[in-house]
């Protein structure tokens, strides 16, 4: 939809209409906070240079401020004098093709962000600036030497040298080479060109790009019937050019990766391209290395690439030289022209959520891209997100493909639960490592095997606990953990309005411990471990100690080589690890509560236990997992121990429906922040009113809660207030957002306004 540029009453500064009554008009999405797409006249001298997907500079607003924008379409329209002309064409080739422009428009609408911003976010900065490309000028003779000699009565010695050289070369010569070899500078070449003796051609050429190709090394096993079936389903959808969401549901070690590899190869054999998204993990390299051996013409996109590498990989994909693209979150925007399949590995992973503006979820963007391209998308997981599971049960274009068994007959690990309440009241006093945990560790180390100990932070990293007795701050009314607000030193319940001052010593007077924030946990585990096992060689990895990816990789390398034998860490070590020597995994604290601010806590806990259980004993023998918890009877623990995802998903979905939470309901969170607390509160109130009015006017089933203070109430001197929009369907949510975006949202007088559609967390 192309909207006309406003300002129809400006006196015309345009020249008289030309003979023809039609002209070229470009639709431009400017990279500014506006939803409008403006029309601009294309001056005839720019007409040949401009196509959809290129950036242009256009005059914007009353001051005609030169502004960047994406050309999203061209048309021929009747001549109108009110259109301003495009000032400049920025790119010499499109940054986005038609399908990516369409995808940007979906992102813009669904995630409620300006279209120009969505487009800018899809193209990495180094690609925009053509990093890694150099400009080359080549010179060739325009006519035979004799002809030139007859034209020029007296040919200067430099000119003669130049032309003789070019005639002899009989092909275009790099201007730099001419300078070096025969000392012909720019001036000489320019003069010759002006006289029509030589022609100068400029071209952009890449400096040498990265090459990920390794010799292909294929394993020699046959696919299991389940794997074969999955690959066939994918192939069929590709051949029939049919959009389909294939949910590859298989426990760790069931051979999902092998299915991805074969499905992708099928697509490549059909002359098409495939994108595989992997989670953003410190260990992306380990996984990618394994995959790289299976493909030729592979492009890898991850956060470690330099700007030049990123830019060159992008153009290799666009030109079709690279057929397989593996990458994290942003690889979903890879400019593959012949896309045949998208794979999303570990589709439940939180790192697919883009936390910067524009906020989007890569898995969901992948699904939409597949639907627009009429191709299948393969979502793989041992514990599918409840969003995916919910959709799979209701929507006809979803299909679940199960891989219920580990390949090679490996048994599932044995999982034991240790209720920590009882441990604490034992005469031994409180230990982070329970007796069964200690016993298993001792066994493991005695066997010369390795152990992983995991501290769960998610869900209550923001509360405090007593390391001595295990006391945790809990609301007396709601049974949820209180959230610790560091600035005020207050503990608050986000269900009711309960608040209390955070105690400086443990409320249990007989204990006398000092409460800690949860993040301080891994250090304590390490201390106790070293006290009990002085011979253990411990590696500790959490996001506090591992600021740099290389440090982490170094640590993992030392663990992998056996130099270290116990790995202690937070969630970050649960993903993507594949260590044959790890036979024991201990989860220090697998507690979970239904916290409103993290309604996914149960789901995350289930995923975590399942994930780490998959780490134990991958290569040989039966692994052992010990899960310490205060809540042994809660479903995520009970059912994870039994490896029963389906029962968990069913129960949890019922609970979400009851509490009106996603995926059964749709949420959008709007956060307003400003240094002036009362002003931002007033603005939030007004916005809430406007939302309610919009919903009512449209007959949308949508409720708006709030305004309320955000769990993190102040951030960098800005007070934060939030509204929570809750709708029964995505359509209702979309209609209300369509209505309030533009005028209503732009009219909010707050320093910052963030619209988070389908929020992952409500902190
Ligand atoms: P997942 O991705 O589900 O965790 P993988 O694809 O990594 O599982 O497979 C686990 C291991 O089993 C790998 O070492 C893989 O090479 C091997 N494997 C996969 N498929 C088969 C098969 N059909 N027969 C034998 N081994 C297989
Ligand atoms: Zn205590
Ligand atoms: Zn409460």
CSV table of N, CA and C in Angstrom, one decimal, residues 48 80 302 561 745:
chain,number,residue,atom,x,y,z
A,48,UNK,N,17.5,4.7,-14.5
A,48,UNK,CA,18.1,3.5,-14.8
A,48,UNK,C,18.9,2.9,-13.7
A,80,UNK,N,2.3,14.4,-11.2
A,80,UNK,CA,1.7,15.3,-10.2
A,80,UNK,C,2.8,16.2,-9.7
A,302,UNK,N,27.7,-16.0,12.0
A,302,UNK,CA,27.6,-16.0,13.4
A,302,UNK,C,28.2,-14.7,14.0
A,561,UNK,N,39.4,-32.0,26.4
A,561,UNK,CA,40.7,-32.8,26.3
A,561,UNK,C,40.9,-33.6,27.6
A,745,UNK,N,0.4,5.8,19.3
A,745,UNK,CA,1.6,5.5,19.9
A,745,UNK,C,2.6,6.7,19.8
